[in-house]
C-alpha positions as a printed Julia matrix, in Angstrom:
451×3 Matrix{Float64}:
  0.0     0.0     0.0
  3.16    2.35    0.48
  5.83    3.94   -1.94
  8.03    0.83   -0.81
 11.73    2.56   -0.2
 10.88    6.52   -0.78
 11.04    7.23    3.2
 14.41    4.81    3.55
 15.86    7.04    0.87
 15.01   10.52    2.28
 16.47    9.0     5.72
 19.93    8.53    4.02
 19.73   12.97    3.86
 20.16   12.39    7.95
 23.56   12.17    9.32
 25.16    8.62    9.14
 23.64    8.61    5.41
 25.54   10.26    2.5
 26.12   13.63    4.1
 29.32   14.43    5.32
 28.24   16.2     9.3
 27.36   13.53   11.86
 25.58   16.21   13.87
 21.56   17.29   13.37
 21.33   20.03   10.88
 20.52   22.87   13.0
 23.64   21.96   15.41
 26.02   22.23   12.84
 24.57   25.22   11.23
 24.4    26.26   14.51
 28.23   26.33   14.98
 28.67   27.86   11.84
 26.49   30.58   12.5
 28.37   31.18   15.44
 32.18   30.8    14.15
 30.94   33.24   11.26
 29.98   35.89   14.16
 32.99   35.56   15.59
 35.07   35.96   12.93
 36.85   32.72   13.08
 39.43   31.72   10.62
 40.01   28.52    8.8
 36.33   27.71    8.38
 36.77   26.67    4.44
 36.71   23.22    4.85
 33.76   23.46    7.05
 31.53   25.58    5.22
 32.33   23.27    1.86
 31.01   20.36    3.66
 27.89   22.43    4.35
 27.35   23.45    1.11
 27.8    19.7    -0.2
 25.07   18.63    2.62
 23.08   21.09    1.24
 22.8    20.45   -2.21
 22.62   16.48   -1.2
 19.58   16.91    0.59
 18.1    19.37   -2.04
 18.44   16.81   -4.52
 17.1    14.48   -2.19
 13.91   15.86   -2.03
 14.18   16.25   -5.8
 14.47   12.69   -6.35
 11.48   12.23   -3.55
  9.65   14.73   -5.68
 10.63   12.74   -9.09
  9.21    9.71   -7.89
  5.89   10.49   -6.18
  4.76   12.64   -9.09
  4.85   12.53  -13.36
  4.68   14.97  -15.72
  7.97   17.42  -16.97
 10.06   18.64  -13.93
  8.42   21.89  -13.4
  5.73   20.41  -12.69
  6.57   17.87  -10.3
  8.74   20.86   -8.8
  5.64   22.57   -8.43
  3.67   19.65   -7.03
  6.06   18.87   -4.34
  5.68   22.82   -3.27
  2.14   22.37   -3.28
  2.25   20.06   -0.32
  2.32   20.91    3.07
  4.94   19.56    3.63
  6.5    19.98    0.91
  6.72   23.17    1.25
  7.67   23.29    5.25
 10.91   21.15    4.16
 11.89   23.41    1.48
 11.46   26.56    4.04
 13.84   24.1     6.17
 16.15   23.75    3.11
 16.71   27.11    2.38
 16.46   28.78    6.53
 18.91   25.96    8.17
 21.14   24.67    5.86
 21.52   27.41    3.02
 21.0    30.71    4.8
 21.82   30.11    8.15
 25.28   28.67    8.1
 26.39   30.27    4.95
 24.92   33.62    4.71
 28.27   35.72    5.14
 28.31   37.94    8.34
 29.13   41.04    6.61
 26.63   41.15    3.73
 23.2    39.75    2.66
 22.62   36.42    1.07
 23.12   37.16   -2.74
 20.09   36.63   -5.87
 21.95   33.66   -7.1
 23.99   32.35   -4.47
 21.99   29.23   -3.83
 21.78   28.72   -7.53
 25.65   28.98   -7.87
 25.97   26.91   -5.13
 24.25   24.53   -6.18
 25.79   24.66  -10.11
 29.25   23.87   -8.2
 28.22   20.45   -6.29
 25.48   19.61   -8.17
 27.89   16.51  -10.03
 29.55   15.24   -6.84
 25.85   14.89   -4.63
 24.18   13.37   -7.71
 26.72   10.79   -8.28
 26.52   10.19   -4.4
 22.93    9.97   -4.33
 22.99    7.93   -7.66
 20.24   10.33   -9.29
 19.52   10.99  -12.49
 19.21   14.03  -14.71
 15.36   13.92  -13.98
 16.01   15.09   -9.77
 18.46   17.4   -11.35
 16.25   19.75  -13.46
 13.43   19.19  -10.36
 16.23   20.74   -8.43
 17.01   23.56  -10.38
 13.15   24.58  -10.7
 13.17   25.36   -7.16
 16.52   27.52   -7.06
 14.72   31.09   -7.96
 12.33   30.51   -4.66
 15.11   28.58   -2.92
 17.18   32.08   -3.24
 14.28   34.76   -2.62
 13.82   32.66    0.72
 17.41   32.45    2.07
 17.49   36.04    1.12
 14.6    36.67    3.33
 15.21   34.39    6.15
 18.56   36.66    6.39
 16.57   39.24    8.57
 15.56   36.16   10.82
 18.71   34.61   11.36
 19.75   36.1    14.91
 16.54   35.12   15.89
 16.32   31.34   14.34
 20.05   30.74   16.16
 18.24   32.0    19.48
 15.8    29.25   18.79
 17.81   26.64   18.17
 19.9    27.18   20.7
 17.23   27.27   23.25
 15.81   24.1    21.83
 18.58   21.84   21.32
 19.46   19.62   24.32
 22.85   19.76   25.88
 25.09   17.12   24.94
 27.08   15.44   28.03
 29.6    14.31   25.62
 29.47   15.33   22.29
 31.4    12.8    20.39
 30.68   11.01   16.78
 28.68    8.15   18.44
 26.35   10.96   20.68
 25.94   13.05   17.88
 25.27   10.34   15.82
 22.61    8.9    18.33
 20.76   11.85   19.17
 20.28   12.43   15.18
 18.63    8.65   14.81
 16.26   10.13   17.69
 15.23   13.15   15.77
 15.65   11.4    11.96
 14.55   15.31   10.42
 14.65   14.68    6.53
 12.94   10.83    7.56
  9.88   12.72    8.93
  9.51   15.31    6.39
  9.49   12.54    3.43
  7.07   10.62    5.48
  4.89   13.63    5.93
  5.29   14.16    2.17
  4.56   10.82    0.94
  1.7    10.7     3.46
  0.24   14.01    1.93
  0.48   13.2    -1.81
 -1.21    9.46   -1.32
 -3.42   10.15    1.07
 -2.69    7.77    3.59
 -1.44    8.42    7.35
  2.04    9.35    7.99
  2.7     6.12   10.54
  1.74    4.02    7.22
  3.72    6.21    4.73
  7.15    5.9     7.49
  7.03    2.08    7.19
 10.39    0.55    9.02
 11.82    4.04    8.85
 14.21    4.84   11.77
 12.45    7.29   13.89
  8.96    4.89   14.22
 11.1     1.74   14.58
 12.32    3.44   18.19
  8.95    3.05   19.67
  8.29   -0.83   18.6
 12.04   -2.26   19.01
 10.96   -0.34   23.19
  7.89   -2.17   23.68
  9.75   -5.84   22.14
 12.64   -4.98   24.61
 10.2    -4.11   27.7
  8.21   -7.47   27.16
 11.58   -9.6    26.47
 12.48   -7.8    30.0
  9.3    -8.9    31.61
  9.24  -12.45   30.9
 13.57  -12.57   32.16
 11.84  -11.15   35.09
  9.45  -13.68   35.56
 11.56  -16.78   34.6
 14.04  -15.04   37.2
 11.11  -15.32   39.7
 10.37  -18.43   38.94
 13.61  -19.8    39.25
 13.72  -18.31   42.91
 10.35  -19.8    43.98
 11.77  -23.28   42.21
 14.62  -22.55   44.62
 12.23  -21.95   48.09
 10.35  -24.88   47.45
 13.24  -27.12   46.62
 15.0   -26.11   49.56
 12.29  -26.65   51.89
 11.71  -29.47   50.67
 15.64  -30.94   51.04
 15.33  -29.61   54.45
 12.45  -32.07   55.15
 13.7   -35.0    54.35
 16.96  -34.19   55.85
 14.83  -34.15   59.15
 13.56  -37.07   58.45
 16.81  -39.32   57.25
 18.95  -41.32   59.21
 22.89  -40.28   59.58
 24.25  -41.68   56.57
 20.88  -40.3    55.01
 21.18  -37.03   56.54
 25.22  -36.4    54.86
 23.91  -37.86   51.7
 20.95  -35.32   51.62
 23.16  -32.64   52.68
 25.83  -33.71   50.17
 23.01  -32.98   47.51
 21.85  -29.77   48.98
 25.47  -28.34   48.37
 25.76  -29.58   45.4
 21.85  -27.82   44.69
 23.24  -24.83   46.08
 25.68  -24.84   44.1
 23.73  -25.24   40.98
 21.25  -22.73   42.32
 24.27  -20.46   43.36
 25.74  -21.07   39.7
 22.31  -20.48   37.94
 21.81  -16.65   40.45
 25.02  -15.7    39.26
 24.62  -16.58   35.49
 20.79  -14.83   35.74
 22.87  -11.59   37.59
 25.63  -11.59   34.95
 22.05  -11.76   32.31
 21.1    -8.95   34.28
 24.35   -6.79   34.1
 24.51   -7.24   30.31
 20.96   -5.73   29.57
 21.91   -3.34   32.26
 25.02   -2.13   30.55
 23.12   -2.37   27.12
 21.28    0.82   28.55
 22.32    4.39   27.2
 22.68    5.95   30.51
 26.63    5.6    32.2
 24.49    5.31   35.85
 23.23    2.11   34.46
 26.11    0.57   33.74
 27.84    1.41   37.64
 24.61   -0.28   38.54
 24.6    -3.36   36.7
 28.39   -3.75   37.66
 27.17   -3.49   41.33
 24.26   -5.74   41.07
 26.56   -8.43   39.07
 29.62   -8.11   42.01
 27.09   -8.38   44.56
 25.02  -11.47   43.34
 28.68  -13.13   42.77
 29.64  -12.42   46.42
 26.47  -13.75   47.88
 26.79  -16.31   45.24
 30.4   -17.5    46.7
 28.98  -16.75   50.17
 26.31  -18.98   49.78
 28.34  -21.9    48.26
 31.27  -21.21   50.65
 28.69  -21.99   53.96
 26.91  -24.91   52.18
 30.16  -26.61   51.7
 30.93  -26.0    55.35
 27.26  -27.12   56.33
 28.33  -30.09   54.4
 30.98  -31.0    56.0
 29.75  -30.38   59.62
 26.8   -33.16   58.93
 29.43  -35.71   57.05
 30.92  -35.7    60.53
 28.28  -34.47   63.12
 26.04  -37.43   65.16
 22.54  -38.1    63.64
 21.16  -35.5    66.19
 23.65  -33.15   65.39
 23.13  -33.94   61.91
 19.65  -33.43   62.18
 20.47  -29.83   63.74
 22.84  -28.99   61.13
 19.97  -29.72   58.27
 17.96  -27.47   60.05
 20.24  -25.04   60.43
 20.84  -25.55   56.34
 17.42  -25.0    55.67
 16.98  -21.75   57.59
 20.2   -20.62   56.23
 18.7   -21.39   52.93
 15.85  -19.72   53.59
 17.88  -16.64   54.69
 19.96  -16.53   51.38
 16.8   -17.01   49.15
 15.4   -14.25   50.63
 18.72  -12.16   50.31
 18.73  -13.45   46.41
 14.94  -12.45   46.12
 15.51   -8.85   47.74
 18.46   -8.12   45.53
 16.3    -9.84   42.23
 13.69   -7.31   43.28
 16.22   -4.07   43.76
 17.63   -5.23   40.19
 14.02   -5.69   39.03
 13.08   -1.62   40.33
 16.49   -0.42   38.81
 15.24   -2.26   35.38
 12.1    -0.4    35.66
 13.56    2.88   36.63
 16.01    2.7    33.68
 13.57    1.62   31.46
 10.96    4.54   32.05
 13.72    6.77   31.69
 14.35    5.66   28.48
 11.09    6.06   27.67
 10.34    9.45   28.45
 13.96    9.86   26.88
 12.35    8.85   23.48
  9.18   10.89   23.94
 11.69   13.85   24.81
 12.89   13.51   21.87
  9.89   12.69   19.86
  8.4    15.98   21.1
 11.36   17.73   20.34
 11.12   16.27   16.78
  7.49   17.57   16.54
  8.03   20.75   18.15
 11.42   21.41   15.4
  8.98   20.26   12.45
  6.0    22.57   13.35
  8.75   25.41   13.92
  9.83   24.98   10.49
  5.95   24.93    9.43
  5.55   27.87   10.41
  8.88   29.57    9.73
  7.82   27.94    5.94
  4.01   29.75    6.17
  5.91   33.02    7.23
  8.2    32.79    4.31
  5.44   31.4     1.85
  3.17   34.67    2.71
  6.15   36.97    2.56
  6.62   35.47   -0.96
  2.67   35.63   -2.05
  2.82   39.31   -0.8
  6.07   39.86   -2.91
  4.45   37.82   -5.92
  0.96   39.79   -5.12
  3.05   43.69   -5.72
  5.1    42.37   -8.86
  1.68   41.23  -10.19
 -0.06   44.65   -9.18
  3.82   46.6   -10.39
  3.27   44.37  -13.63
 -0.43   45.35  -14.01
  0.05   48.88  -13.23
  3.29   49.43  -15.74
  0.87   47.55  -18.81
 -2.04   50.16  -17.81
  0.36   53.15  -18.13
  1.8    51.66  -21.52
 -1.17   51.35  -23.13
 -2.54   54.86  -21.98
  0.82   55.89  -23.3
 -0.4    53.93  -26.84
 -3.62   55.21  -26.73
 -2.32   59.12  -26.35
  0.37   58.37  -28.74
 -2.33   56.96  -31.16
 -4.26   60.4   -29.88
 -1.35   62.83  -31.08
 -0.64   61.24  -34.13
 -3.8    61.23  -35.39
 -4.47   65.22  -34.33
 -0.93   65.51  -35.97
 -2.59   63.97  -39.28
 -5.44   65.92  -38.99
 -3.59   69.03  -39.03
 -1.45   68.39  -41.39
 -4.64   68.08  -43.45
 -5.9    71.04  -43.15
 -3.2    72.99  -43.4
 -2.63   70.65  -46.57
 -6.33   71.85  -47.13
 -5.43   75.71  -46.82
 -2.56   75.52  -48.38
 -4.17   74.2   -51.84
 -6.99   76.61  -51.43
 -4.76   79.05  -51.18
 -2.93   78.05  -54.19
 -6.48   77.69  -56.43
 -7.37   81.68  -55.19
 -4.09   82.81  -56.16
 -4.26   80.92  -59.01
């Protein structure tokens, strides 16, 4: 029912695709915009990359455009800036990653400098986006408006870099692999083709997205939260197992004669040690997911909760080894003692496993709800970014109809003064020829009096 691919291919326009930043668009812009206001030097290699992201993702959304509509490349152009959303990502385009980290500090953003931007990388993006001439020409239908709006977004720019910079979260660490994580939270040019594709079939945007990245985050949570409840519950299970098997040893030890009672207690250990083996395996299970988690807290935890299960692990097998031995040796009576002694001992250490299995079992929880409202975080954030550049794209879109609406009425007005200029040319001449003909008309009755 879907364009099958068209979202997967806009998502490769979000860093860790074929664009050269790793960081979200408006971050890097961002930093751009900044260096440029403080006069930095050496910024040429930068500001190349940006203008090769650019042009990539404007030929992106040519090719989107190119394959959700027919017809000659104007008109597809014109289709895809018909949409919505179409036209909120190409206010996006042209406000954050033409005008705002190009536009030179010391004059305005030039009538052609998209355009000539564009003319210079046009070759090397196409050949990495493997497009054809067809996304080219879409391109280039779109680089008049593409230039009139980074021209006026330039007035706006102090205030867009205010607003980014208020809305983008602070990164602890802001290395390739965080930067490259917190983009596959917010996948930008993902959501805008989805909202496109969405728009032009008709269908809604969840179905349009298919296994994109940014709605695979929300189903790969709720598989990992109910593979987490049922290790929870086999991990309960295996403790109850444990309670009931070691009351159970306990009772027959009772029970037994002496050679009975060290035999029995010969298998507890050796239980216990299983059991003790299995707690510390389930623990280590434990730590792994633990670690697995994004947050560093979560890892110290899981390394806690895996050191301590080993120690009361080794503590538990150290004492039923010496439990063990005391009823190998001990009288039947003592024996008997001893087995009781195991089995409250058990007892005691089942508990201890099944207090620390429900501490690990909270800190689970607690890391997994903050994951959660991690990911709505950032889904908001996503939404709250993409209706920003909605209406940043309705500002710019009215600015343009008013613009349009005076060259029309300019246009209108300088054809009404040329053809009253016509008509009073047409006015003259003709009193010119009328004059002439009667002062031909004098003139030759003069002549026929004289004559």
């Amino acid at each position: 029912m879907r364009d099958e691919g068209l979202v997967e291919r806009a998502a490769r326009l979000d860093p860790g695709g074929v664009v050269g930043s790793v960081a979200l668009s408006p971050r890097s812009g961002l930093s751009l915009w900044d260096a440029h206001q403080d006069w930095a030097v050496g910024l040429a290699d930068l500001e190349d990359e940006a203008r090769r992201d650019a042009v990539v993702r404007l030929l992106g959304l040519a090719d989107l455009a190119a394959a959700l509509w027919s017809g000659p490349p104007a008109t597809q152009a014109a289709r895809f800036q018909a949409t919505e959303a179409g036209a909120a990502a190409l206010a996006w385009l042209a406000a954050v990653e033409f005008a705002l980290p190009l536009t030179p500090v010391d004059e305005p953003w030039g009538p052609a400098d998209a355009a000539t931007t564009f003319e210079q990388w046009c070759t090397h993006a196409a050949e990495e986006l493997g497009v054809g001439p067809l996304a080219v020409e879409v391109a280039r239908a779109w680089l008049p408006d593409l230039d009139r709006a980074c021209a006026a977004a330039g007035g706006q720019l102090e205030a867009l870099a205010a607003a980014i910079r208020e809305s983008l979260p602070v990164l602890s660490v802001s290395g390739r692999d965080e930067l490259l994580a917190e983009a596959e939270r917010t996948p930008i040019f993902a959501m805008l083709a989805a909202h496109v594709v969405a728009e032009a079939r008709g269908w809604p945007v969840e179905l349009a997205a298919g296994s994109s990245p940014g709605w695979r985050l929300e189903e790969e949570a709720r598989v990992a939260a109910e593979a987490e409840a049922e290790r929870l519950a086999e991990a309960e299970r295996l403790a109850e197992a444990a309670r009931v098997e070691a009351e159970r040893l306990a009772a027959e030890a009772r029970l037994a004669e002496e050679a009975e009672a060290a035999r029995l207690a010969e298998a507890a250990r050796l239980e216990a040690e299983r059991l003790a083996e299995a707690a510390r395996v389930e623990a280590a299970r434990l730590a792994e997911a633990a670690r697995l988690a994004e947050a560093a807290e979560a890892e110290q935890s899981a390394e806690a909760a895996r050191v301590e299960a080993e120690r009361l692990a080794e503590e538990a097998r150290v004492e039923a080894e010496r439990l063990a031995e005391a009823a190998r040796v001990a009288e039947a009576a003592e024996a008997e003692q001893l087995a009781e002694a195991a089995r409250v001992e058990a007892e005691r250490l089942a508990e201890e496993a099944e207090a620390e299995r429900l501490a690990e079992e909270a800190e689970v929880e607690r890391l997994a709800e903050a994951a959660r409202l991690a990911e709505e975080a950032a889904a908001e954030e996503a939404e709250r970014l993409a209706e920003a550049a909605r209406v940043e794209a309705d500002r710019l879109a009215e600015e343009t109809r008013l613009a349009e609406e005076d060259r029309l009425t300019a246009e209108a007005e300088a054809e009404r003064l040329a053809e009253a200029a016509r008509v009073e040319a047409a006015r003259l001449a003709e009193a010119a020829r009328l004059a002439e003909a009667a002062e031909a008309e004098q003139s030759a009755e003069a002549a026929r009096v004289e004559a």
